[in-house]
Amino acid sequence: MLRVIIFCDICNPQGVRYIEQKRSTQRGDTDGRRVTDGRSWFEGSLESAIAEGWHHDNGIHSCPRCTERHSKS
């Protein structure tokens, strides 16, 4: 099975992903965001990521939090 992982090019340009350090969704934190430094990724298709609030423009992926933060600037 092919696994597709999309990394946020703003907060996670190095593509860091450690499942065991993911924040708990029970706390209301964003799924796929690391506890230690807030770097974000999405495991799934680009279409699924976009449905979850990710943004894709000219080959650049941004997580919902970064998209919101940079749209306010």
CSV table of N, CA and C in Angstrom, one decimal:
chain,number,residue,atom,x,y,z
A,1,MET,N,0.8,-1.2,0.0
A,1,MET,CA,0.0,0.0,0.0
A,1,MET,C,0.9,1.3,0.0
A,2,LEU,N,0.6,2.2,-0.8
A,2,LEU,CA,1.3,3.4,-0.9
A,2,LEU,C,0.7,4.4,0.1
A,3,ARG,N,1.6,5.0,0.9
A,3,ARG,CA,1.1,6.0,1.9
A,3,ARG,C,1.5,7.4,1.4
A,4,VAL,N,0.6,8.3,1.4
A,4,VAL,CA,0.8,9.6,0.9
A,4,VAL,C,0.8,10.5,2.2
A,5,ILE,N,1.9,11.3,2.3
A,5,ILE,CA,2.0,12.2,3.5
A,5,ILE,C,2.3,13.6,2.9
A,6,ILE,N,1.5,14.6,3.2
A,6,ILE,CA,1.7,15.9,2.8
A,6,ILE,C,2.2,16.8,4.0
A,7,PHE,N,3.3,17.5,3.7
A,7,PHE,CA,3.9,18.3,4.8
A,7,PHE,C,3.6,19.8,4.5
A,8,CYS,N,3.4,20.5,5.6
A,8,CYS,CA,3.2,21.9,5.4
A,8,CYS,C,4.5,22.6,5.1
A,9,ASP,N,4.5,23.3,3.9
A,9,ASP,CA,5.8,23.9,3.5
A,9,ASP,C,6.1,25.2,4.3
A,10,ILE,N,5.2,25.6,5.1
A,10,ILE,CA,5.5,26.8,5.9
A,10,ILE,C,6.0,26.4,7.3
A,11,CYS,N,5.3,25.6,8.1
A,11,CYS,CA,5.8,25.2,9.4
A,11,CYS,C,6.6,23.9,9.4
A,12,ASN,N,6.6,23.2,8.3
A,12,ASN,CA,7.3,21.9,8.3
A,12,ASN,C,8.0,21.7,7.0
A,13,PRO,N,8.9,22.6,6.6
A,13,PRO,CA,9.5,22.4,5.3
A,13,PRO,C,10.5,21.3,5.2
A,14,GLN,N,11.0,20.8,6.3
A,14,GLN,CA,11.9,19.7,6.3
A,14,GLN,C,11.2,18.3,6.3
A,15,GLY,N,9.9,18.3,6.3
A,15,GLY,CA,9.1,17.1,6.3
A,15,GLY,C,9.3,16.2,7.5
A,16,VAL,N,9.3,16.8,8.7
A,16,VAL,CA,9.5,16.0,9.9
A,16,VAL,C,8.1,15.4,10.3
A,17,ARG,N,8.2,14.1,10.6
A,17,ARG,CA,6.9,13.4,11.0
A,17,ARG,C,7.3,12.3,12.0
A,18,TYR,N,6.8,12.5,13.2
A,18,TYR,CA,7.0,11.4,14.3
A,18,TYR,C,5.6,11.2,14.9
A,19,ILE,N,5.0,10.0,14.5
A,19,ILE,CA,3.7,9.7,15.0
A,19,ILE,C,3.6,9.8,16.5
A,20,GLU,N,4.6,9.2,17.2
A,20,GLU,CA,4.5,9.1,18.7
A,20,GLU,C,4.5,10.5,19.3
A,21,GLN,N,4.9,11.5,18.6
A,21,GLN,CA,4.9,12.8,19.2
A,21,GLN,C,3.7,13.7,18.8
A,22,LYS,N,2.7,13.0,18.1
A,22,LYS,CA,1.5,13.8,17.7
A,22,LYS,C,0.6,14.2,18.9
A,23,ARG,N,0.1,15.4,18.8
A,23,ARG,CA,-0.8,15.8,19.9
A,23,ARG,C,-2.1,15.0,19.9
A,24,SER,N,-2.7,15.0,21.0
A,24,SER,CA,-3.9,14.2,21.2
A,24,SER,C,-5.1,15.0,20.6
A,25,THR,N,-5.9,14.3,19.8
A,25,THR,CA,-7.1,14.9,19.3
A,25,THR,C,-8.2,15.1,20.4
A,26,GLN,N,-8.0,14.3,21.5
A,26,GLN,CA,-8.9,14.4,22.6
A,26,GLN,C,-8.8,15.8,23.3
A,27,ARG,N,-7.6,16.4,23.2
A,27,ARG,CA,-7.4,17.7,23.8
A,27,ARG,C,-7.9,18.8,22.9
A,28,GLY,N,-8.4,18.4,21.7
A,28,GLY,CA,-8.8,19.5,20.8
A,28,GLY,C,-7.7,20.0,19.9
A,29,ASP,N,-6.5,19.5,20.0
A,29,ASP,CA,-5.4,20.0,19.2
A,29,ASP,C,-5.5,19.4,17.7
A,30,THR,N,-4.8,20.1,16.8
A,30,THR,CA,-4.9,19.7,15.4
A,30,THR,C,-4.2,18.4,15.2
A,31,ASP,N,-4.9,17.5,14.5
A,31,ASP,CA,-4.4,16.2,14.2
A,31,ASP,C,-3.2,16.3,13.3
A,32,GLY,N,-2.1,15.6,13.6
A,32,GLY,CA,-0.9,15.6,12.7
A,32,GLY,C,0.0,16.8,13.0
A,33,ARG,N,-0.1,17.4,14.2
A,33,ARG,CA,0.8,18.5,14.6
A,33,ARG,C,1.7,18.0,15.7
A,34,ARG,N,3.0,18.2,15.6
A,34,ARG,CA,3.9,17.7,16.7
A,34,ARG,C,3.8,18.5,18.0
A,35,VAL,N,3.9,17.8,19.1
A,35,VAL,CA,3.8,18.4,20.4
A,35,VAL,C,5.0,19.3,20.6
A,36,THR,N,6.2,18.9,20.2
A,36,THR,CA,7.4,19.6,20.5
A,36,THR,C,7.6,20.9,19.8
A,37,ASP,N,7.2,21.0,18.5
A,37,ASP,CA,7.5,22.2,17.8
A,37,ASP,C,6.4,22.7,16.9
A,38,GLY,N,5.2,22.0,16.9
A,38,GLY,CA,4.1,22.5,16.1
A,38,GLY,C,4.2,22.2,14.6
A,39,ARG,N,5.2,21.4,14.1
A,39,ARG,CA,5.2,21.1,12.7
A,39,ARG,C,4.1,20.2,12.3
A,40,SER,N,3.5,20.5,11.1
A,40,SER,CA,2.3,19.8,10.7
A,40,SER,C,2.5,18.9,9.4
A,41,TRP,N,1.7,17.9,9.4
A,41,TRP,CA,1.6,17.0,8.2
A,41,TRP,C,0.2,16.4,8.1
A,42,PHE,N,-0.1,15.9,6.9
A,42,PHE,CA,-1.4,15.2,6.7
A,42,PHE,C,-1.1,13.9,6.0
A,43,GLU,N,-1.7,12.8,6.5
A,43,GLU,CA,-1.5,11.5,5.9
A,43,GLU,C,-2.8,11.2,5.1
A,44,GLY,N,-2.7,11.3,3.8
A,44,GLY,CA,-3.9,11.0,3.0
A,44,GLY,C,-3.7,11.7,1.6
A,45,SER,N,-4.7,11.6,0.8
A,45,SER,CA,-4.6,12.2,-0.5
A,45,SER,C,-4.7,13.8,-0.5
A,46,LEU,N,-4.3,14.4,-1.5
A,46,LEU,CA,-4.3,15.9,-1.6
A,46,LEU,C,-5.8,16.3,-1.5
A,47,GLU,N,-6.7,15.6,-2.2
A,47,GLU,CA,-8.1,15.9,-2.1
A,47,GLU,C,-8.6,15.8,-0.7
A,48,SER,N,-8.2,14.8,0.0
A,48,SER,CA,-8.7,14.7,1.4
A,48,SER,C,-8.1,15.8,2.3
A,49,ALA,N,-6.8,16.2,2.0
A,49,ALA,CA,-6.2,17.3,2.8
A,49,ALA,C,-6.9,18.6,2.5
A,50,ILE,N,-7.3,18.9,1.3
A,50,ILE,CA,-8.0,20.1,0.9
A,50,ILE,C,-9.4,20.1,1.6
A,51,ALA,N,-10.0,19.0,1.7
A,51,ALA,CA,-11.3,18.9,2.3
A,51,ALA,C,-11.2,19.1,3.8
A,52,GLU,N,-10.0,18.9,4.4
A,52,GLU,CA,-9.7,19.1,5.8
A,52,GLU,C,-9.2,20.5,6.1
A,53,GLY,N,-9.2,21.4,5.1
A,53,GLY,CA,-8.7,22.7,5.3
A,53,GLY,C,-7.3,23.1,4.9
A,54,TRP,N,-6.6,22.1,4.3
A,54,TRP,CA,-5.3,22.4,3.8
A,54,TRP,C,-5.4,23.2,2.5
A,55,HIS,N,-4.4,24.0,2.2
A,55,HIS,CA,-4.3,24.8,1.0
A,55,HIS,C,-3.2,24.3,0.1
A,56,HIS,N,-3.4,24.3,-1.2
A,56,HIS,CA,-2.4,23.9,-2.2
A,56,HIS,C,-2.4,25.0,-3.3
A,57,ASP,N,-1.3,25.6,-3.5
A,57,ASP,CA,-1.2,26.6,-4.6
A,57,ASP,C,0.2,26.6,-5.2
A,58,ASN,N,0.4,26.4,-6.5
A,58,ASN,CA,1.7,26.3,-7.2
A,58,ASN,C,2.6,25.4,-6.5
A,59,GLY,N,2.1,24.2,-6.1
A,59,GLY,CA,3.0,23.2,-5.5
A,59,GLY,C,3.4,23.4,-4.1
A,60,ILE,N,2.8,24.4,-3.4
A,60,ILE,CA,3.1,24.7,-2.0
A,60,ILE,C,1.9,24.3,-1.2
A,61,HIS,N,2.1,23.5,-0.2
A,61,HIS,CA,1.1,23.0,0.7
A,61,HIS,C,1.2,23.8,2.0
A,62,SER,N,0.0,24.2,2.6
A,62,SER,CA,0.0,24.8,3.9
A,62,SER,C,-1.1,24.2,4.7
A,63,CYS,N,-0.8,24.0,6.0
A,63,CYS,CA,-1.8,23.5,6.9
A,63,CYS,C,-2.9,24.5,7.2
A,64,PRO,N,-4.0,24.1,7.8
A,64,PRO,CA,-5.1,25.1,8.1
A,64,PRO,C,-4.6,26.3,9.0
A,65,ARG,N,-3.8,25.9,10.0
A,65,ARG,CA,-3.3,27.0,10.9
A,65,ARG,C,-2.4,28.0,10.2
A,66,CYS,N,-1.5,27.5,9.4
A,66,CYS,CA,-0.6,28.4,8.6
A,66,CYS,C,-1.4,29.2,7.6
A,67,THR,N,-2.3,28.6,6.9
A,67,THR,CA,-3.1,29.3,5.9
A,67,THR,C,-3.9,30.4,6.6
A,68,GLU,N,-4.5,30.2,7.7
A,68,GLU,CA,-5.2,31.2,8.5
A,68,GLU,C,-4.3,32.3,8.9
A,69,ARG,N,-3.1,31.9,9.5
A,69,ARG,CA,-2.2,32.9,10.0
A,69,ARG,C,-1.7,33.8,8.9
A,70,HIS,N,-1.4,33.3,7.7
A,70,HIS,CA,-0.8,34.1,6.6
A,70,HIS,C,-1.9,34.8,5.9
A,71,SER,N,-3.1,34.4,6.0
A,71,SER,CA,-4.2,35.2,5.3
A,71,SER,C,-4.5,36.5,6.0
A,72,LYS,N,-4.2,36.5,7.3
A,72,LYS,CA,-4.4,37.7,8.1
A,72,LYS,C,-3.4,38.7,8.0
A,73,SER,N,-2.2,38.3,7.4
A,73,SER,CA,-1.1,39.3,7.3
A,73,SER,C,-1.3,40.3,6.1
